[in-house]
Each structure stands twice: as structure tokens, then as C-alpha cells.
XYZ file of C-alpha atoms in Angstrom:
612
model
C -14.936 9.631 28.499
C -12.310 12.343 28.872
C -10.609 12.036 32.316
C -8.592 15.033 33.410
C -5.033 14.788 34.800
C -6.204 15.536 38.335
C -9.056 12.993 38.338
C -8.728 10.183 40.942
C -6.852 7.194 39.558
C -5.744 8.965 36.366
C -2.231 8.113 35.263
C -0.648 10.862 33.146
C 1.922 8.414 31.771
C -0.734 6.200 30.222
C -0.245 3.273 32.599
C -2.727 1.817 35.082
C -2.870 3.394 38.529
C -1.666 1.203 41.418
C -2.245 1.396 45.166
C 0.111 3.602 47.103
C 0.334 6.315 44.491
C 2.700 4.385 42.182
C 1.422 5.215 38.699
C 3.119 2.258 37.018
C 6.400 1.039 35.602
C 8.459 3.122 33.158
C 7.995 2.294 29.507
C 9.908 -0.777 28.443
C 12.778 0.031 26.109
C 12.891 -1.420 22.594
C 15.985 -3.444 23.486
C 14.174 -5.176 26.351
C 11.357 -6.448 24.160
C 11.264 -10.174 23.392
C 11.595 -11.560 19.912
C 8.692 -10.492 17.671
C 7.551 -14.016 16.796
C 7.759 -15.341 20.348
C 4.712 -16.679 22.141
C 3.404 -15.037 25.283
C 4.742 -11.567 24.439
C 3.382 -9.041 26.926
C 1.360 -6.333 25.182
C 2.916 -2.944 24.650
C 1.250 0.036 26.336
C -2.003 0.969 24.610
C -1.719 4.055 22.447
C -4.739 6.305 22.019
C -5.079 9.095 19.482
C -7.557 11.953 19.250
C -8.710 13.009 15.791
C -11.224 15.525 14.504
C -13.287 14.198 11.610
C -16.087 16.379 10.338
C -17.862 17.624 13.449
C -16.840 14.571 15.522
C -14.060 14.090 18.012
C -12.784 10.533 17.591
C -10.623 8.883 20.260
C -8.952 5.815 18.797
C -8.887 3.327 21.685
C -7.239 -0.001 20.840
C -8.482 -1.676 24.048
C -12.255 -1.276 24.385
C -13.050 0.324 21.054
C -12.910 3.833 19.707
C -15.027 6.561 21.292
C -16.869 9.180 19.242
C -18.640 12.349 20.375
C -19.620 15.713 18.968
C -16.502 17.865 18.853
C -16.526 20.065 21.984
C -16.222 23.856 21.660
C -12.616 24.894 21.304
C -11.461 21.570 19.892
C -12.249 22.318 16.263
C -8.936 22.578 14.402
C -7.842 25.553 12.398
C -8.255 25.489 8.643
C -5.602 23.258 7.041
C -2.495 25.184 5.992
C -1.181 24.889 2.461
C 2.261 23.345 2.157
C 5.002 25.497 0.710
C 6.837 24.257 -2.396
C 9.738 23.252 -0.170
C 7.436 21.281 2.112
C 5.832 19.554 -0.880
C 9.239 18.615 -2.202
C 10.270 17.195 1.163
C 7.011 15.231 1.370
C 7.597 13.829 -2.134
C 11.086 12.696 -1.167
C 9.732 10.962 1.942
C 7.017 9.229 -0.110
C 9.425 7.868 -2.748
C 10.384 4.162 -2.686
C 13.435 3.456 -0.499
C 16.848 3.530 -2.156
C 18.156 -0.039 -2.057
C 21.434 -0.696 -0.299
C 24.396 -1.923 -2.335
C 25.602 -0.832 -5.778
C 23.344 1.572 -7.648
C 20.955 -0.129 -10.058
C 21.465 0.731 -13.747
C 18.924 3.385 -14.672
C 17.433 2.435 -18.030
C 17.173 5.390 -20.398
C 13.848 6.541 -21.793
C 14.252 5.613 -25.468
C 11.948 6.364 -28.388
C 9.258 7.964 -26.240
C 9.749 11.560 -27.386
C 6.479 11.738 -29.339
C 4.368 10.438 -26.448
C 6.234 12.618 -23.971
C 5.744 15.770 -26.044
C 2.072 15.053 -26.606
C 1.414 14.418 -22.902
C 3.140 17.634 -21.839
C 1.299 19.579 -24.520
C -2.115 18.296 -23.395
C -1.406 18.869 -19.712
C -0.163 22.397 -20.369
C -3.552 23.139 -21.919
C -5.297 21.875 -18.789
C -6.518 18.678 -20.441
C -6.662 15.366 -18.603
C -5.099 12.324 -20.274
C -5.255 8.581 -19.772
C -1.974 6.859 -20.670
C -2.763 3.239 -21.479
C -0.154 0.532 -21.911
C 0.307 -3.128 -21.006
C 2.130 -4.120 -17.858
C 5.852 -3.669 -18.397
C 5.513 -1.038 -21.127
C 7.286 1.658 -19.116
C 4.359 3.846 -18.042
C 5.957 4.793 -14.714
C 9.284 5.681 -16.379
C 7.443 7.975 -18.797
C 5.553 9.601 -15.909
C 8.924 10.406 -14.284
C 9.976 12.298 -17.422
C 6.658 14.118 -17.754
C 6.816 15.160 -14.101
C 10.136 16.879 -14.727
C 8.744 18.678 -17.801
C 5.603 19.901 -15.992
C 7.245 21.143 -12.764
C 6.352 24.805 -13.354
C 3.018 24.494 -15.132
C 0.624 24.853 -12.183
C 0.609 26.858 -8.941
C 0.572 23.741 -6.773
C 3.199 22.021 -8.916
C 3.229 18.336 -9.799
C 1.584 15.831 -7.454
C 2.431 12.125 -7.753
C -0.156 9.690 -6.426
C -0.581 5.922 -6.538
C -3.878 4.346 -7.494
C -2.757 0.831 -6.592
C -5.684 -0.751 -4.721
C -7.101 2.711 -3.990
C -10.705 3.876 -4.332
C -11.700 7.278 -5.592
C -12.297 8.428 -2.021
C -8.814 7.424 -0.974
C -7.303 9.210 -3.976
C -9.237 12.393 -3.077
C -7.930 12.327 0.490
C -4.395 11.647 -0.764
C -4.678 14.661 -3.098
C -5.876 16.804 -0.184
C -2.989 15.643 2.048
C -0.427 16.308 -0.675
C -1.250 20.038 -0.645
C -2.554 20.685 2.877
C -0.992 20.112 6.276
C -3.741 19.019 8.678
C -2.376 16.877 11.524
C -5.019 14.836 13.407
C -7.732 16.331 11.197
C -9.740 14.532 8.546
C -12.452 16.646 6.924
C -15.676 14.948 5.995
C -16.390 14.113 2.372
C -17.974 17.489 1.638
C -15.118 19.283 3.380
C -12.383 17.499 1.527
C -14.091 18.170 -1.798
C -14.177 21.870 -0.931
C -10.429 21.903 -0.288
C -9.613 19.782 -3.355
C -11.681 22.092 -5.570
C -9.167 24.883 -4.848
C -6.070 22.823 -5.808
C -4.407 23.754 -9.072
C -1.837 21.105 -9.991
C -0.701 18.565 -12.534
C -1.684 15.274 -10.916
C 0.115 12.133 -12.106
C -1.900 9.101 -10.910
C -0.069 5.841 -11.583
C -1.677 2.377 -11.492
C -5.218 3.667 -11.839
C -7.757 0.920 -11.081
C -11.145 2.552 -11.621
C -13.032 4.270 -14.414
C -16.581 5.183 -15.281
C -18.568 7.127 -12.678
C -15.758 6.884 -10.110
C -13.338 8.582 -12.513
C -15.972 11.229 -13.274
C -16.217 11.924 -9.552
C -12.461 12.403 -9.304
C -12.285 14.741 -12.288
C -15.317 16.765 -11.180
C -13.923 17.144 -7.641
C -10.707 18.803 -8.868
C -11.676 21.033 -11.823
C -8.491 23.114 -11.557
C -6.218 20.056 -11.913
C -4.958 18.374 -15.067
C -4.720 14.606 -14.566
C -2.348 12.147 -16.216
C -3.805 8.722 -15.471
C -1.638 5.682 -16.118
C -3.544 2.403 -16.506
C -3.456 -0.992 -18.160
C -5.838 -1.821 -21.043
C -7.958 -3.914 -18.647
C -8.802 -0.939 -16.437
C -12.438 0.228 -16.747
C -12.716 2.957 -19.385
C -13.798 6.525 -18.669
C -17.451 7.278 -19.188
C -18.453 8.448 -22.710
C -18.983 12.014 -21.464
C -15.628 12.263 -19.656
C -13.310 14.888 -21.119
C -10.229 12.628 -21.124
C -7.741 12.234 -23.973
C -6.388 8.755 -24.703
C -2.676 8.083 -25.418
C -1.609 4.500 -26.042
C 1.860 3.230 -25.209
C 3.121 0.355 -27.401
C 6.268 -1.742 -27.209
C 9.651 -0.613 -28.562
C 10.978 -1.430 -32.011
C 13.790 -3.935 -32.493
C 16.673 -1.505 -32.831
C 15.598 0.326 -29.687
C 15.526 -2.847 -27.640
C 19.072 -3.648 -28.782
C 20.138 -0.188 -27.647
C 18.450 -0.771 -24.301
C 20.320 -4.057 -23.893
C 23.692 -2.458 -24.720
C 23.047 0.183 -22.074
C 22.196 -2.522 -19.527
C 25.437 -4.484 -20.088
C 27.583 -1.392 -20.851
C 29.213 -2.940 -23.937
C 28.353 -3.806 -27.556
C 26.388 -6.959 -28.151
C 27.909 -9.883 -30.004
C 26.177 -11.155 -33.126
C 24.886 -14.147 -31.216
C 23.439 -11.930 -28.507
C 21.864 -9.585 -31.099
C 20.126 -12.513 -32.802
C 18.967 -13.809 -29.413
C 17.630 -10.342 -28.568
C 15.776 -10.231 -31.887
C 14.005 -13.464 -31.120
C 13.089 -12.103 -27.683
C 11.765 -8.900 -29.247
C 9.412 -10.929 -31.459
C 8.277 -13.018 -28.470
C 7.790 -10.107 -26.022
C 6.305 -7.536 -28.432
C 9.060 -5.137 -27.430
C 8.005 -4.558 -23.784
C 10.855 -2.642 -22.079
C 10.560 -4.656 -18.866
C 11.527 -7.851 -20.703
C 14.730 -6.210 -21.942
C 15.614 -4.784 -18.539
C 15.410 -8.356 -17.272
C 17.269 -9.674 -20.342
C 20.047 -7.178 -19.624
C 20.263 -8.622 -16.089
C 20.606 -12.118 -17.618
C 23.491 -10.935 -19.780
C 25.213 -9.273 -16.840
C 24.912 -12.482 -14.866
C 26.299 -14.388 -17.852
C 29.267 -12.057 -18.057
C 29.955 -12.593 -14.373
C 29.802 -16.390 -14.831
C 32.198 -16.424 -17.778
C 35.808 -16.800 -16.701
C 39.214 -17.409 -18.310
C 39.690 -20.825 -19.844
C 41.876 -23.268 -17.823
C 45.570 -22.537 -18.354
C 44.894 -19.234 -20.114
C 44.993 -16.886 -17.166
C 46.482 -13.562 -18.212
C 46.153 -14.371 -21.931
C 44.123 -11.199 -22.484
C 46.119 -8.100 -21.582
C 43.100 -5.831 -22.093
C 40.952 -7.826 -19.683
C 38.266 -8.393 -22.315
C 35.658 -11.010 -21.473
C 35.465 -11.984 -25.159
C 38.977 -13.381 -25.615
C 39.960 -16.923 -24.607
C 37.027 -17.489 -22.247
C 35.126 -20.557 -21.299
C 31.778 -20.237 -23.080
C 28.552 -19.883 -21.095
C 25.520 -20.494 -23.323
C 22.843 -17.878 -23.701
C 19.512 -18.572 -21.975
C 16.908 -20.257 -24.106
C 14.123 -18.165 -25.560
C 11.692 -19.621 -23.025
C 13.994 -18.667 -20.133
C 14.427 -15.153 -21.549
C 10.678 -14.674 -21.994
C 9.975 -15.799 -18.385
C 13.312 -15.121 -16.664
C 12.325 -14.699 -13.007
C 13.357 -18.167 -11.795
C 16.688 -18.124 -13.719
C 17.544 -14.652 -12.462
C 16.660 -15.626 -8.890
C 18.772 -18.800 -9.036
C 21.908 -16.655 -9.414
C 21.109 -14.347 -6.498
C 21.830 -14.688 -2.799
C 19.777 -16.953 -0.571
C 18.407 -13.871 1.204
C 17.122 -12.510 -2.114
C 15.441 -15.830 -2.905
C 13.832 -15.911 0.528
C 12.609 -12.349 -0.018
C 10.978 -13.513 -3.253
C 9.288 -16.382 -1.369
C 7.856 -13.915 1.145
C 6.669 -11.679 -1.682
C 4.906 -14.614 -3.352
C 3.279 -15.502 -0.015
C 2.085 -11.889 0.327
C 0.486 -11.712 -3.084
C 3.371 -9.829 -4.701
C 3.907 -7.219 -1.931
C 7.545 -6.861 -0.881
C 8.237 -5.901 2.742
C 10.343 -2.790 3.299
C 14.037 -3.593 3.389
C 14.168 -2.714 7.094
C 11.919 -5.743 7.826
C 13.845 -8.257 5.722
C 16.539 -9.136 8.308
C 13.857 -10.131 10.842
C 11.731 -12.015 8.330
C 14.519 -13.821 6.478
C 16.726 -14.398 9.510
C 19.810 -12.799 7.971
C 21.280 -9.568 9.354
C 22.387 -8.534 5.863
C 19.093 -9.358 4.153
C 18.321 -5.669 3.592
C 20.742 -5.817 0.637
C 18.416 -8.311 -1.070
C 16.125 -5.482 -2.206
C 18.963 -3.961 -4.237
C 19.705 -7.313 -5.902
C 16.077 -7.726 -6.927
C 15.728 -4.148 -8.220
C 18.889 -4.455 -10.328
C 17.470 -7.610 -11.919
C 14.177 -5.995 -12.845
C 12.201 -8.368 -10.604
C 10.648 -5.484 -8.626
C 8.748 -2.378 -9.654
C 8.043 0.750 -7.605
C 4.457 1.295 -6.466
C 3.875 4.463 -4.510
C 6.290 4.513 -1.552
C 7.310 0.859 -1.834
C 8.143 -2.018 -4.181
C 6.216 -5.049 -5.349
C 6.979 -7.908 -7.743
C 7.119 -6.800 -11.338
C 4.291 -7.932 -13.639
C 4.354 -11.666 -14.306
C 7.127 -12.414 -11.809
C 4.848 -13.954 -9.137
C 3.358 -16.421 -11.647
C 6.779 -17.381 -13.001
C 8.160 -17.996 -9.530
C 5.090 -20.000 -8.475
C 5.727 -22.403 -11.368
C 9.202 -23.082 -9.959
C 8.152 -23.925 -6.388
C 8.377 -20.508 -4.741
C 4.825 -20.970 -3.452
C 5.850 -23.898 -1.226
C 5.514 -22.935 2.429
C 3.576 -19.745 1.578
C 1.076 -20.095 4.467
C 3.899 -20.504 6.990
C 5.694 -17.422 5.601
C 2.492 -15.382 5.713
C 2.104 -16.501 9.348
C 5.684 -15.410 10.122
C 5.076 -12.045 8.477
C 1.828 -11.573 10.406
C 3.513 -12.293 13.730
C 6.315 -9.873 12.917
C 4.007 -7.100 11.790
C 1.709 -7.553 14.784
C 4.672 -7.006 17.121
C 6.033 -4.121 15.062
C 2.752 -2.256 14.459
C 1.863 -2.380 18.149
C 5.255 -1.218 19.403
C 5.179 2.239 21.033
C 8.225 3.433 19.096
C 6.572 2.881 15.699
C 4.661 5.938 14.486
C 1.274 5.348 12.859
C 2.548 6.912 9.639
C 5.168 4.165 9.365
C 2.455 1.512 9.698
C 0.404 3.270 7.026
C 3.387 3.301 4.667
C 3.725 -0.465 5.097
C -0.033 -1.071 4.941
C -0.054 -3.002 1.657
C 2.270 -5.693 3.001
C 0.492 -5.721 6.380
C -2.907 -6.145 4.753
C -1.531 -8.819 2.426
C -0.364 -10.878 5.413
C -3.705 -10.297 7.118
C -5.701 -11.318 4.036
C -3.607 -14.463 3.558
C -4.397 -15.690 7.090
C -7.939 -14.404 7.596
C -9.477 -17.416 5.846
C -6.714 -19.958 6.543
C -7.732 -23.255 8.133
C -4.226 -23.888 9.492
C -4.006 -24.087 13.279
C -3.289 -20.701 14.805
C -3.443 -18.733 11.562
C -6.816 -17.113 12.149
C -5.786 -16.089 15.689
C -2.578 -14.575 14.294
C -4.690 -12.584 11.844
C -6.851 -11.324 14.680
C -3.769 -10.190 16.622
C -2.375 -8.424 13.562
C -5.663 -6.659 12.860
C -5.926 -5.537 16.488
C -2.367 -4.138 16.353
C -2.486 -2.504 12.937
C -6.071 -1.155 12.744
C -5.662 1.536 15.459
C -2.410 2.726 13.886
C -4.002 2.946 10.446
C -6.905 4.915 11.920
C -4.541 7.321 13.699
C -2.559 7.801 10.472
C -5.801 8.801 8.687
C -5.400 5.930 6.218
C -9.019 4.918 6.567
C -9.316 2.759 3.490
C -6.634 0.486 4.952
C -8.276 0.780 8.387
C -11.552 -0.557 7.005
C -9.854 -3.423 5.156
C -7.971 -4.401 8.325
C -11.195 -4.371 10.348
C -13.084 -6.527 7.856
C -10.297 -9.083 7.589
C -9.940 -9.112 11.366
C -13.668 -9.655 11.765
C -13.629 -12.591 9.345
C -10.641 -14.121 11.154
C -12.231 -13.653 14.588
C -15.393 -15.380 13.395
C -13.327 -18.270 12.005
C -11.283 -18.550 15.201
C -14.353 -18.362 17.453
C -12.974 -15.286 19.291
C -16.269 -13.631 20.079
C -14.843 -10.737 22.115
C -12.533 -9.784 19.259
C -15.362 -10.043 16.759
C -17.382 -7.658 18.922
C -14.442 -5.202 18.875
C -14.301 -5.248 15.071
C -18.075 -4.742 14.805
C -17.743 -1.733 17.115
C -14.911 -0.195 15.102
C -16.764 -0.708 11.826
C -19.810 0.989 13.347
C -17.742 3.960 14.469
C -16.126 4.188 11.010
C -19.537 4.120 9.328
C -20.743 6.871 11.653
C -17.737 9.008 10.751
C -18.676 8.590 7.075
C -22.312 9.442 7.672
C -23.616 5.943 6.874
C -26.057 5.746 9.763
C -27.806 2.473 8.787
C -24.490 0.623 8.581
C -23.332 2.233 11.818
C -26.442 1.116 13.661
C -26.235 -2.457 12.345
C -22.566 -2.858 13.289
C -22.941 -1.256 16.737
C -26.037 -3.323 17.605
C -24.163 -6.495 16.666
C -21.218 -5.454 18.856
C -23.468 -4.589 21.809
C -25.274 -7.927 21.582
C -21.999 -9.875 21.593
C -20.497 -7.822 24.407
C -23.673 -8.088 26.435
C -23.563 -11.883 26.160
C -19.938 -11.787 27.301
C -20.791 -9.466 30.244
C -18.277 -6.916 28.879
C -19.624 -3.839 30.666
C -16.982 -1.347 29.457
C -17.345 -2.425 25.862
C -21.135 -2.376 26.077
C -21.131 1.150 27.479
C -18.819 2.359 24.708
C -21.101 0.791 22.115
C -24.268 2.285 23.610
C -22.708 5.766 23.652
C -21.879 5.488 19.986
C -25.349 4.082 19.233
C -26.978 7.005 21.063
C -25.047 9.354 18.771
C -26.336 7.410 15.748
C -29.909 7.817 17.029
C -29.369 11.525 17.517
C -28.101 11.884 13.939
C -31.022 9.864 12.607
C -33.474 12.194 14.352
C -31.704 15.193 12.885
C -31.824 13.669 9.404
C -35.563 12.963 9.802
C -36.234 16.540 10.876
C -34.458 17.868 7.789
C -36.321 15.493 5.504
C -33.285 13.483 4.401
C -34.212 10.428 2.295
C -33.907 7.176 4.163
C -31.390 4.641 2.949
C -32.319 0.955 2.675
C -32.083 -0.685 6.097
C -29.137 -2.957 6.857
C -30.220 -6.172 8.563
C -27.912 -8.363 10.622
C -28.878 -11.652 12.189
C -29.148 -11.485 15.954
C -25.949 -12.891 17.468
C -26.232 -16.105 19.454
C -24.682 -15.910 22.952
C -21.515 -17.930 23.267
C -21.882 -21.392 24.654
C -25.365 -21.997 23.215
C -24.291 -23.530 19.938
C -20.595 -24.041 19.479
C -19.320 -21.025 17.654
C -22.792 -19.780 16.910
C -22.154 -16.440 18.615
C -19.421 -15.613 16.182
C -21.302 -16.951 13.227
C -24.488 -15.110 14.151
C -22.858 -11.764 14.391
C -21.029 -12.610 11.250
C -24.029 -11.510 9.265
C -22.362 -8.125 9.294
C -19.209 -9.552 7.922
C -21.116 -11.197 5.098
C -22.876 -8.031 3.977
C -20.611 -5.204 5.039
C -18.073 -5.769 2.255
C -20.454 -3.946 -0.055
C -21.667 -1.380 2.441
C -22.718 1.897 0.892
C -20.091 4.531 1.402
C -17.454 1.941 2.182
C -15.084 3.211 -0.498
C -12.642 5.803 0.650
């Protein structure tokens, strides 16, 4: 399992040994690689990674499946080191959304939020946890920015910003641990991470919270020395009745404040007509700040479209846009209340294509570095700046996604047309990129939301070639997500890949995903799930005469049996057994082999311990 450099046939460069002592070709340079979407692309060299998780040594192997063994003596890592304030600040800067290229976007001021801001800071300074509740577009994130600045010196570990977007309580706990501790290639088990988190003293600002009840209780109990500010929408599950969490509601702005916000957006006074129009919009939108950020973009576009009347060039010595100009009507109230399509129609074609990709990916916007390849325009990275300035995007953790309501508005105007083909293009691009040796696992983890969105869009697609593209993407991205210690995303990639492999009839790939899910369950201590997944993988690989894969699966299964014996000796309660249908060997019933093993895929989505 662990060949040494002087073993026969071992290649220290990672390539396959060849006769005559030639250990292989040099690594192909990035410039020599073919186009990402091209067919027949030769695979990049396989990258393995060794991680310590709990008392296991995990070798992430993207070829035959990951290997897991008890951590040998001397391989246990040192205790994680606490980051210094300077290191935390550098990490926060790296985790911030990318600054768009092009002119700086107007930064809307925080207006008429002094009472809420003062109350939040006051509660947090007393060590109380608070849930800030407001509808989508009410400015929760902007208020969190202000509170973060006010609370910078309140706690010994400072202010920690986390994203709860599509994150379980387990993932949030590991993110909190990683924000304070530096532990490369080390992932403590659940008990270990709780021990480290218990010692953290910080003000934790968790935006886009998506869970409540017992899960929220678990988070609060795990970090008793932290004061949490939890930003959520009204539809988010409420805290349990016994939770010690204060509630602060965030409502819309009053009419005069929205007019002030509009004047700041256009950098000039409003005309009477524009003020009346804004008043109607205020009544329609209930004063949500996002609507007036977008309305300000509409007025800026209108100012740009208005030009001097024919024959009157130079009539205005002051250059005012209000004298002797050809009139451009204000948008209708319906267009102002749902402005995404009108705003997009006045942007560049690259920006509109970016929106089409975002709609195809369920609202996730690829990083601006990927837009030139996806859109087919070398200057498409500037599209992100256009969309941010128009209020069509909102920051979520280290990236951007479509602002609330924008995806639905665009879909009504035809931006969903061709969505499967765009998701396929994105999947092909990400499969090439995630598997490239120059791309660090951490970069794949930072882009995981868009990668998983492309994978999810294709995993159940009936279009020719889409399921196979999803399998390729999952095979490329899953090992990188595992190596980056982003195990929630790793699990989601494996499950989508398994579903796609079953749909495509790729039995060998389905066996790989079963194996990886079994190893992941073993790492989490879920022995029943680990046994079920590994047995399904071994059965499929045995039918395919895959000796290397079968051996890897049996080694992992032997470790499961050893842990089960240990649990029985210590009197641990047995969990309900997990039953999978026996897989049918390929060739005995169409795609029955894939479907038979798919029993795991049908039940594993709700596997105990799967969260986090």
C-alpha cells in the first residue's frame, strides 16, 4: 500500500515505470494541453494526497479508490497551531469574493440601520447570540459588514465570517475550526474538532444560515465561548424553544431613505418624475434595498442612453444631461419591480452569456477567471463587474451568485433556453480544470458550488452524453475536494457521480463511487454505511474482474470489520443495518448491474452521519 522510493518499479515522479529504467515522460506543460472541451483528451497524471483523519491515514487515490489504514506510529500530526491575527486577516482577504475587473461598483451606503446595528453590537458584546432575520434583498449582508467592523476587538479570536449557504452544521463546525487553526492535511474526527472549537472565543458572523432547531443547538453548544450573529430569511427553520438566541428583525426602508439611496446610486438629485416613479416602486417593493440598488442601475443606464437632441450639440455649456436632451422614458413599474431582463438587455453580450450560464447552474456564477473559456470571449472576465454594478449578483462566501429573484426573472425572458447544453459545457470545462495538475485542491474547493451545480444538472439528464460528462466531472473533482478537506462537497460529488454512472451504465465508475462513499463513511465512524457501500463496490468490481479495485475494497472492509469487533467489545449500541440489493453482474440483464448496486444510491442520501 505504501511503496518506498527504492522498491522495484517505483517511479518517484509519479509516472508509470517503463522497461530500460526510463521512469516516464516529463510532466506535460499547461500550454501543451488540448482544449478543455475537446474529445479524447489524455488524462492528466493522477494526483494522490495523504491525509490524517482521526486515527486513520487516508490516501486519496483517484484511480483505484482511496486507501485507508490505521495511522502508523510517527505519522500522527502535531496539534493544530492557532493562527495569528495577521494570518487570520490574510485568510479572510483570500476568502473574500473576487474584486471584479473594470470600474469600481458604487458602494451603497448603510442608511437608517443605526438602531439595528447598535442593538446587534450591544448583544454580541455581552456574549449573546442573535438571529438577524430579514427577507431576501433586505441588506442583511451589508449590515453584517458594518457589525464586523464594530466588533473587531471584542473577542480574543476576533471576528470570524462564515457562509451557511448549502452548509450543514458539521461543515460549519469544520469551517470554524479551520478559521482559527492551521492544520494542513489533518482533519480531526467529530469529537476532536468539537474539542478544538470549544476553546475558540470569537464573534462569529454566519450569513445565509439554512438550519435551525436541533442542528442550531448543536452549533451553539459546540462553541460556548463564541457569540453568534446568524443571518437568515424568515423561511429558515426557527431555533428550538430552549435556545438562548435573541431575535432581531430587519424590515424594508422608508420612502425618504430609498430616495436617498437612489440619489447616491446616480450621483445627482432626482427629478420630480423620477421621485414619483421611485415612490411607486417603494410601495410595490416594500422598501427592500436590493430593488433600489437595481433601480439606481436602471437610472444610470437611462442617463447613458439620453443624448443631445438633433441639431442641439453644444447647447448646454455646463454639460448637464437635463437640458435640451432627447427624452428616454422611465421604465414601467413592472419593469422596475422585476428589472433583471431590462438591465441585462443593456449589457454586453458576454454579460448576458454569463447570466445564461448562471441560470443553467441554478444561480451559481462561475469565477471570473473561468468566464473567457465558458463564454468564448477573451474579455469576458469583465462581465462580472458589469453584473455586480447592476445589482444582479450578490456575494456568497468567497464567490457570487445571482441576486434573489433574478434567476426567475431571467427564466421568464428566455434565459433558460439551451440550459442543458450550457451545463454540459461547464461540466466539460470543470472536469478538465479540476483534474489539471497545476490546479490546487483548495482552488477546486473554492469553486465547489459551481462545480456541484454543473454536476447536479447533468447527473439525471437524459440527453446523450450528459450522464457520462457528469461521471467524468465527479471523478475529476471528488479527489480534489477530498484533498482540500471539503468533505461535504466531496460527498455530494460522489453521490451525484454515482447516480450519473448508474444512469449511463458505467458499472466500473459506479463501483468506484461506492468504494469512495464507503471510505468516507468509515472516516466518519458510520460502520454500517461503510460496510454496505464497500460490499456493493466489491461485488461490482468482482463481476468486472477488477483485481486491484477488489483488493482495495477488501482492505477497507477488513478495517470496518476490525472496528465493528472493537465496538462490540466496548458494548457500543448497534445502529440499524443498512441493506443494499445484491448487484447483478454486467451482461446478465442490460444495465442491471448498475441498477442493482444502485440500491446504495437510493438510500444513501439520508445516511446517518452524512451531514458534515
